[in-house]
């Protein structure tokens, strides 16, 4: 998190402690309202199309379950879709008889858009794609997929968890009906924040599976009315301190510029990939268009061990186990990967240091 994001949260929490939670929300109503516009601006949406929820998974689940798929319906998804999403597909199969079809990848490792088009038939009720998978630098062709979804008039849910804050996103150009995002990754926002975009067309058609008296009005003893905007997907209760932090994170990304962020992140990621290759390490990132996630492994050494070792050098990396993207990991026979995510604030000198430490620890050259 940036200092600005941190300060916004601390200030808000301090006010809550001083004057009370409801009172703070009333006093800061304008600031809270502005968060919707900030998140909307990040993705080319309008504020009424944004719902604030506690993380990307909650956003995705609200979208997915609002479609109420049933026996014989089909979901089309990508090979590197996120583990939590796949578990929802399996549940839909188990409880509702919904079938999931996986689009093969093209030569570059991205979703094969022609194959996707050929898979669509009258049973297809959802195209659900992860924009950039959790296990590598691949960026899927979201806009081309959107064209296919639009011309077949099939709802399109895009898991943009890894791309929001690192790539310029425009929901109109992508043509998705839903887009789910998190605060805590490339946006540099607080943990426990996330948001969902819902298009005007989909808002006409769906009602959340979980709906409370914030998402709907209880209008009579036996009646309720769903809110017209995307906030129908929210809960009544909020961590407002985190929410205002998210707004600042979105504003900061917009002030820097998403085009500039993408360029910088890309330069660093490619720089890191070439340093890793120079040490004869395998780089697993697929795709023609790539982003800031860089994945590799050290032969014969467990990923968690490498992570521990680098942590001692104050280099924070992550690992990605096969279970987070099981289809892709099985298909490619992937081990638990080392995931090195670069951001614009990283430096070339830091990339050198990662390579130096790996070389020193594991006798690479
Ligand atoms: C991290 C991740 C998620 C989950 O995000 P949360 O905010 O932790 O719920 C979803 N999809 C992808 C592709 C991810 O990498």
Coordinates of C-alpha atoms and ligand atoms in Angstrom, one line a residue:
X1 CA 0.0 0.0 0.0
X2 CA 1.1 3.6 -0.6
X3 CA 1.3 6.1 2.2
X4 CA -1.8 7.8 0.8
X5 CA -3.8 4.6 1.0
X6 CA -2.6 4.0 4.5
X7 CA -3.3 7.5 5.7
X8 CA -6.8 7.6 4.3
X9 CA -7.6 4.4 6.3
X10 CA -6.0 5.6 9.5
X11 CA -7.7 8.9 9.3
X12 CA -11.1 7.3 8.8
X13 CA -10.6 4.8 11.6
X14 CA -9.5 7.6 13.9
X15 CA -12.7 9.5 13.1
X16 CA -14.8 6.4 13.8
X17 CA -13.2 5.9 17.2
X18 CA -13.7 9.6 18.0
X19 CA -17.3 10.2 16.9
X20 CA -18.8 6.8 16.2
X21 CA -19.2 4.5 13.2
X22 CA -22.6 5.8 11.9
X23 CA -21.6 9.4 12.6
X24 CA -18.3 9.0 10.7
X25 CA -20.1 7.4 7.7
X26 CA -22.5 10.4 7.7
X27 CA -19.7 13.0 7.9
X28 CA -17.7 11.3 5.2
X29 CA -20.7 10.4 2.9
X30 CA -19.2 12.3 0.0
X31 CA -15.8 10.6 0.3
X32 CA -17.5 7.2 0.4
X33 CA -19.7 8.0 -2.6
X34 CA -16.6 9.1 -4.6
X35 CA -15.1 5.6 -4.3
X36 CA -17.7 4.3 -6.7
X37 CA -16.7 6.9 -9.3
X38 CA -13.0 6.1 -8.7
X39 CA -13.5 2.4 -9.3
X40 CA -15.8 3.0 -12.2
X41 CA -13.1 5.3 -13.9
X42 CA -10.5 2.5 -13.6
X43 CA -12.6 0.2 -15.8
X44 CA -14.5 2.6 -18.0
X45 CA -17.8 2.0 -16.2
X46 CA -20.4 4.3 -14.6
X47 CA -20.7 4.6 -10.8
X48 CA -24.1 3.0 -10.7
X49 CA -22.6 -0.1 -12.3
X50 CA -20.2 -0.8 -9.4
X51 CA -20.8 -2.8 -6.2
X52 CA -18.4 -2.8 -3.4
X53 CA -17.8 -6.1 -1.7
X54 CA -15.2 -7.7 0.5
X55 CA -12.9 -9.3 -2.1
X56 CA -12.8 -10.5 -5.7
X57 CA -14.1 -13.9 -4.9
X58 CA -17.2 -12.5 -3.2
X59 CA -17.7 -10.2 -6.3
X60 CA -17.3 -13.2 -8.6
X61 CA -19.7 -15.4 -6.6
X62 CA -22.3 -12.7 -6.5
X63 CA -22.2 -12.5 -10.3
X64 CA -22.0 -16.2 -10.9
X65 CA -24.8 -17.2 -8.6
X66 CA -27.1 -14.5 -9.8
X67 CA -27.4 -16.4 -13.1
X68 CA -29.1 -19.3 -11.5
X69 CA -27.9 -21.9 -14.0
X70 CA -29.8 -25.2 -14.0
X71 CA -29.8 -28.7 -15.4
X72 CA -28.4 -28.9 -18.9
X73 CA -27.0 -25.4 -18.9
X74 CA -23.4 -25.1 -20.0
X75 CA -20.5 -22.8 -18.8
X76 CA -17.6 -22.2 -21.1
X77 CA -14.3 -21.4 -19.3
X78 CA -10.6 -21.2 -19.8
X79 CA -7.9 -23.7 -18.9
X80 CA -6.2 -21.4 -16.4
X81 CA -9.4 -20.2 -14.6
X82 CA -9.0 -19.6 -10.9
X83 CA -9.4 -22.5 -8.4
X84 CA -12.3 -20.8 -6.5
X85 CA -14.2 -20.4 -9.8
X86 CA -13.7 -24.0 -10.7
X87 CA -15.0 -25.1 -7.3
X88 CA -18.2 -23.0 -8.0
X89 CA -18.5 -24.8 -11.4
X90 CA -18.2 -28.2 -9.7
X91 CA -20.8 -27.2 -7.2
X92 CA -23.1 -26.1 -10.0
X93 CA -22.6 -29.5 -11.5
X94 CA -23.2 -31.4 -8.3
X95 CA -26.3 -29.5 -7.2
X96 CA -27.8 -28.2 -10.4
X97 CA -26.5 -30.5 -13.2
X98 CA -24.6 -27.7 -14.9
X99 CA -21.9 -28.7 -17.3
X100 CA -18.5 -27.0 -17.7
X101 CA -16.7 -27.0 -21.0
X102 CA -13.0 -25.8 -21.2
X103 CA -11.8 -23.9 -24.2
X104 CA -8.5 -25.2 -25.5
X105 CA -5.6 -22.7 -25.6
X106 CA -4.0 -21.6 -28.8
X107 CA -0.3 -21.9 -29.7
X108 CA 0.6 -19.0 -27.5
X109 CA -1.2 -20.4 -24.4
X110 CA -4.1 -17.9 -24.5
X111 CA -7.8 -18.8 -24.9
X112 CA -8.4 -19.9 -28.5
X113 CA -11.1 -17.5 -29.5
X114 CA -12.1 -19.5 -32.7
X115 CA -12.4 -22.7 -30.6
X116 CA -14.5 -20.8 -28.1
X117 CA -16.8 -19.6 -30.9
X118 CA -17.2 -23.2 -32.1
X119 CA -18.1 -24.5 -28.6
X120 CA -21.1 -22.3 -28.3
X121 CA -24.5 -23.8 -28.7
X122 CA -28.0 -23.3 -27.3
X123 CA -27.0 -24.8 -24.0
X124 CA -24.3 -22.2 -23.4
X125 CA -25.4 -19.9 -20.6
X126 CA -22.2 -18.3 -19.5
X127 CA -18.7 -17.5 -20.8
X128 CA -16.5 -17.2 -17.7
X129 CA -12.8 -16.3 -18.3
X130 CA -9.9 -15.3 -16.1
X131 CA -8.2 -12.3 -17.7
X132 CA -4.7 -13.0 -16.2
X133 CA -4.4 -16.3 -14.4
X134 CA -3.0 -16.5 -10.9
X135 CA -0.2 -18.8 -12.0
X136 CA 1.6 -16.7 -14.7
X137 CA 2.0 -13.7 -16.9
X138 CA -0.6 -14.7 -19.5
X139 CA -3.1 -12.0 -20.5
X140 CA -6.2 -13.5 -22.3
X141 CA -7.8 -11.7 -25.2
X142 CA -10.7 -10.3 -23.2
X143 CA -12.0 -8.0 -26.0
X144 CA -12.0 -10.8 -28.7
X145 CA -13.8 -13.0 -26.3
X146 CA -16.3 -10.2 -25.6
X147 CA -17.1 -9.9 -29.3
X148 CA -17.9 -13.6 -29.5
X149 CA -20.0 -13.4 -26.3
X150 CA -21.9 -10.3 -27.6
X151 CA -22.7 -11.7 -31.0
X152 CA -24.0 -14.9 -29.3
X153 CA -25.8 -12.9 -26.6
X154 CA -24.3 -15.0 -23.8
X155 CA -23.5 -13.4 -20.4
X156 CA -19.7 -12.9 -20.1
X157 CA -18.1 -12.8 -16.6
X158 CA -14.5 -11.6 -16.6
X159 CA -12.3 -12.4 -13.5
X160 CA -10.0 -9.3 -13.7
X161 CA -8.5 -9.8 -10.3
X162 CA -4.9 -9.8 -11.5
X163 CA -5.3 -7.1 -14.2
X164 CA -7.2 -4.3 -12.5
X165 CA -4.6 -1.7 -11.5
X166 CA -2.0 -3.0 -13.9
X167 CA -3.6 -2.8 -17.3
X168 CA -6.0 -0.2 -18.8
X169 CA -9.4 -1.8 -18.7
X170 CA -12.6 -0.7 -20.5
X171 CA -15.7 -2.7 -19.9
X172 CA -17.4 -1.2 -23.0
X173 CA -14.6 -2.3 -25.2
X174 CA -14.3 -5.7 -23.5
X175 CA -18.0 -6.2 -23.7
X176 CA -18.3 -8.1 -20.5
X177 CA -21.5 -8.2 -18.4
X178 CA -19.7 -8.7 -15.1
X179 CA -16.1 -7.9 -14.1
X180 CA -14.7 -8.9 -10.7
X181 CA -11.8 -7.1 -9.1
X182 CA -9.8 -7.0 -5.9
X183 CA -8.2 -4.1 -4.0
X184 CA -5.2 -5.9 -2.6
X185 CA -3.2 -6.9 -5.7
X186 CA -2.0 -4.6 -8.5
X187 CA -4.3 -1.8 -7.2
X188 CA -2.2 -1.6 -4.0
X189 CA -5.4 -1.2 -2.0
X190 CA -6.4 -2.6 1.4
X191 CA -7.0 -6.3 2.0
X192 CA -10.6 -7.2 2.3
X193 CA -11.8 -5.0 -0.5
X194 CA -13.1 -5.8 -3.9
X195 CA -15.7 -4.7 -6.4
X196 CA -18.0 -6.0 -9.1
X197 CA -19.0 -4.3 -12.3
X198 CA -22.4 -5.2 -13.7
X199 CA -23.6 -3.9 -17.1
X200 CA -27.0 -2.2 -17.5
X201 CA -28.2 -5.1 -19.6
X202 CA -27.4 -7.7 -17.0
X203 CA -28.8 -5.5 -14.2
X204 CA -32.2 -5.8 -16.1
X205 CA -32.0 -9.5 -16.0
X206 CA -30.5 -10.8 -12.7
X207 CA -31.2 -10.7 -9.0
X208 CA -28.4 -11.6 -6.5
X209 CA -28.6 -15.0 -4.9
X210 CA -27.8 -13.2 -1.6
X211 CA -29.9 -10.1 -1.2
X212 CA -30.4 -8.0 2.0
X213 CA -32.3 -4.9 2.9
X214 CA -29.6 -2.7 1.4
X215 CA -29.7 -4.5 -2.0
X216 CA -33.5 -4.5 -1.9
X217 CA -36.3 -2.5 -0.2
X218 CA -38.7 -4.3 2.0
X219 CA -41.8 -2.5 0.6
X220 CA -44.7 -4.5 2.1
X221 CA -45.1 -7.5 4.5
X222 CA -45.0 -9.8 1.5
X223 CA -42.9 -7.8 -1.0
X224 CA -39.5 -6.4 -1.8
X225 CA -38.0 -4.3 -4.6
X226 CA -34.5 -4.9 -5.8
X227 CA -32.4 -1.7 -6.2
X228 CA -32.0 -0.6 -9.7
X229 CA -28.2 -0.2 -9.5
X230 CA -25.3 -2.7 -9.0
X231 CA -25.3 -2.0 -5.3
X232 CA -27.9 -4.8 -5.1
X233 CA -24.9 -7.1 -4.9
X234 CA -23.5 -5.4 -1.8
X235 CA -24.1 -6.1 1.9
X236 CA -25.5 -3.5 4.2
X237 CA -22.4 -3.5 6.4
X238 CA -19.0 -2.1 5.3
X239 CA -15.5 -1.7 6.5
X240 CA -15.6 2.0 5.4
X241 CA -12.0 2.6 6.4
X242 CA -10.9 0.0 3.9
X243 CA -13.4 1.3 1.3
X244 CA -12.0 4.9 1.4
X245 CA -8.5 3.4 1.2
X246 CA -9.6 1.5 -2.0
X247 CA -10.8 4.8 -3.4
X248 CA -7.4 6.4 -2.9
X249 CA -5.7 3.4 -4.4
X250 CA -7.8 3.7 -7.5
X251 CA -7.2 7.5 -7.8
X252 CA -3.5 7.0 -7.4
X253 CA -3.4 4.4 -10.2
X254 CA -5.5 6.7 -12.4
X255 CA -3.2 9.7 -11.6
X256 CA -0.1 7.7 -12.7
X257 CA -2.0 6.4 -15.7
X258 CA -2.8 2.7 -16.5
X259 CA -1.0 2.9 -19.8
X260 CA 2.2 4.0 -18.1
X261 CA 1.7 1.4 -15.4
X262 CA 1.3 -1.4 -17.9
X263 CA 4.4 -0.3 -19.9
X264 CA 6.6 0.0 -16.8
X265 CA 5.4 -3.3 -15.3
X266 CA 5.9 -5.0 -18.6
X267 CA 9.5 -3.7 -19.0
X268 CA 10.3 -4.9 -15.5
X269 CA 8.6 -8.3 -16.0
X270 CA 10.5 -8.9 -19.3
X271 CA 13.7 -7.8 -17.7
X272 CA 13.2 -10.3 -14.9
X273 CA 12.3 -13.1 -17.3
X274 CA 15.5 -12.6 -19.3
X275 CA 17.5 -12.6 -16.1
X276 CA 15.9 -15.9 -15.0
X277 CA 16.5 -17.4 -18.4
X278 CA 20.1 -16.3 -18.3
X279 CA 20.4 -18.5 -15.2
X280 CA 19.0 -21.4 -17.2
X281 CA 15.8 -21.3 -15.2
X282 CA 12.6 -22.1 -16.9
X283 CA 10.1 -19.3 -17.2
X284 CA 6.5 -20.6 -17.4
X285 CA 4.6 -17.5 -18.5
X286 CA 2.4 -18.1 -21.5
X287 CA 0.8 -15.8 -24.0
X288 CA 1.7 -13.2 -26.6
X289 CA 0.6 -10.4 -24.4
X290 CA 2.0 -10.8 -20.9
X291 CA 1.8 -8.9 -17.6
X292 CA 3.7 -8.5 -14.4
X293 CA 3.4 -12.0 -13.0
X294 CA 6.7 -13.9 -13.6
X295 CA 6.9 -17.6 -12.8
X296 CA 9.8 -19.9 -12.5
X297 CA 11.1 -22.8 -10.4
X298 CA 14.5 -24.0 -9.2
X299 CA 15.0 -27.6 -10.2
X300 CA 15.2 -30.0 -7.2
X301 CA 14.2 -27.3 -4.7
X302 CA 10.7 -26.9 -3.2
X303 CA 9.1 -23.6 -4.0
X304 CA 8.3 -22.8 -0.4
X305 CA 12.0 -23.3 0.4
X306 CA 13.1 -20.8 -2.2
X307 CA 10.5 -18.4 -0.9
X308 CA 11.8 -18.8 2.6
X309 CA 15.4 -18.3 1.5
X310 CA 14.6 -15.1 -0.5
X311 CA 12.5 -13.8 2.4
X312 CA 15.7 -13.8 4.4
X313 CA 17.2 -11.5 1.8
X314 CA 14.1 -9.3 2.1
X315 CA 12.8 -10.3 -1.3
X316 CA 9.1 -11.1 -1.0
X317 CA 7.8 -13.6 -3.5
X318 CA 4.9 -15.9 -3.6
X319 CA 4.2 -19.5 -4.7
X320 CA 1.4 -20.9 -6.8
X321 CA 0.5 -24.5 -6.3
X322 CA -1.1 -26.7 -8.9
X323 CA -4.4 -26.6 -7.0
X324 CA -5.0 -22.9 -7.7
X325 CA -5.1 -23.6 -11.4
X326 CA -5.5 -27.4 -11.6
X327 CA -6.4 -27.8 -15.2
X328 CA -3.6 -25.8 -16.6
X329 CA -1.1 -27.2 -14.0
X330 CA -2.0 -30.8 -14.9
X331 CA -2.0 -30.1 -18.6
X332 CA 1.5 -28.6 -18.4
X333 CA 2.8 -30.8 -15.6
X334 CA 3.6 -27.8 -13.5
X335 CA 5.3 -28.0 -10.1
X336 CA 4.4 -25.5 -7.4
X337 CA 5.7 -22.3 -9.1
X338 CA 7.7 -19.4 -7.7
X339 CA 5.6 -16.3 -8.5
X340 CA 7.5 -13.1 -8.7
X341 CA 5.1 -10.2 -9.2
X342 CA 6.8 -6.9 -10.2
X343 CA 5.1 -3.6 -9.9
X344 CA 6.0 -0.1 -11.1
X345 CA 7.9 0.8 -7.9
X346 CA 10.3 -2.0 -8.4
X347 CA 13.7 -1.2 -9.9
X348 CA 16.2 -2.8 -12.3
X349 CA 18.6 -3.0 -9.4
X350 CA 16.1 -5.1 -7.5
X351 CA 15.7 -7.5 -10.5
X352 CA 19.5 -7.9 -10.5
X353 CA 19.5 -8.7 -6.8
X354 CA 16.8 -11.4 -7.2
X355 CA 18.9 -13.0 -9.9
X356 CA 22.1 -12.6 -7.9
X357 CA 20.6 -14.2 -4.8
X358 CA 19.1 -17.1 -6.7
X359 CA 22.4 -17.7 -8.4
X360 CA 24.3 -17.6 -5.1
X361 CA 21.8 -19.8 -3.2
X362 CA 21.5 -22.5 -5.8
X363 CA 24.8 -22.3 -7.6
X364 CA 23.3 -21.1 -10.9
X365 CA 25.2 -19.1 -13.5
Ligands
LIG1 C1 -6.3 -13.7 -6.2 C2 -7.2 -14.1 -7.3 C3 -8.6 -14.1 -7.0 C4 -9.2 -13.9 -5.6 O1 -9.1 -12.6 -5.1 P1 -9.5 -12.3 -3.6 O2 -9.6 -10.8 -3.6 O3 -8.5 -12.9 -2.8 O4 -10.9 -12.9 -3.4 C5 -9.5 -14.4 -8.0 N1 -9.0 -14.6 -9.3 C6 -7.7 -14.6 -9.6 C7 -7.3 -14.8 -11.0 C8 -6.8 -14.3 -8.6 O5 -5.5 -14.3 -8.9

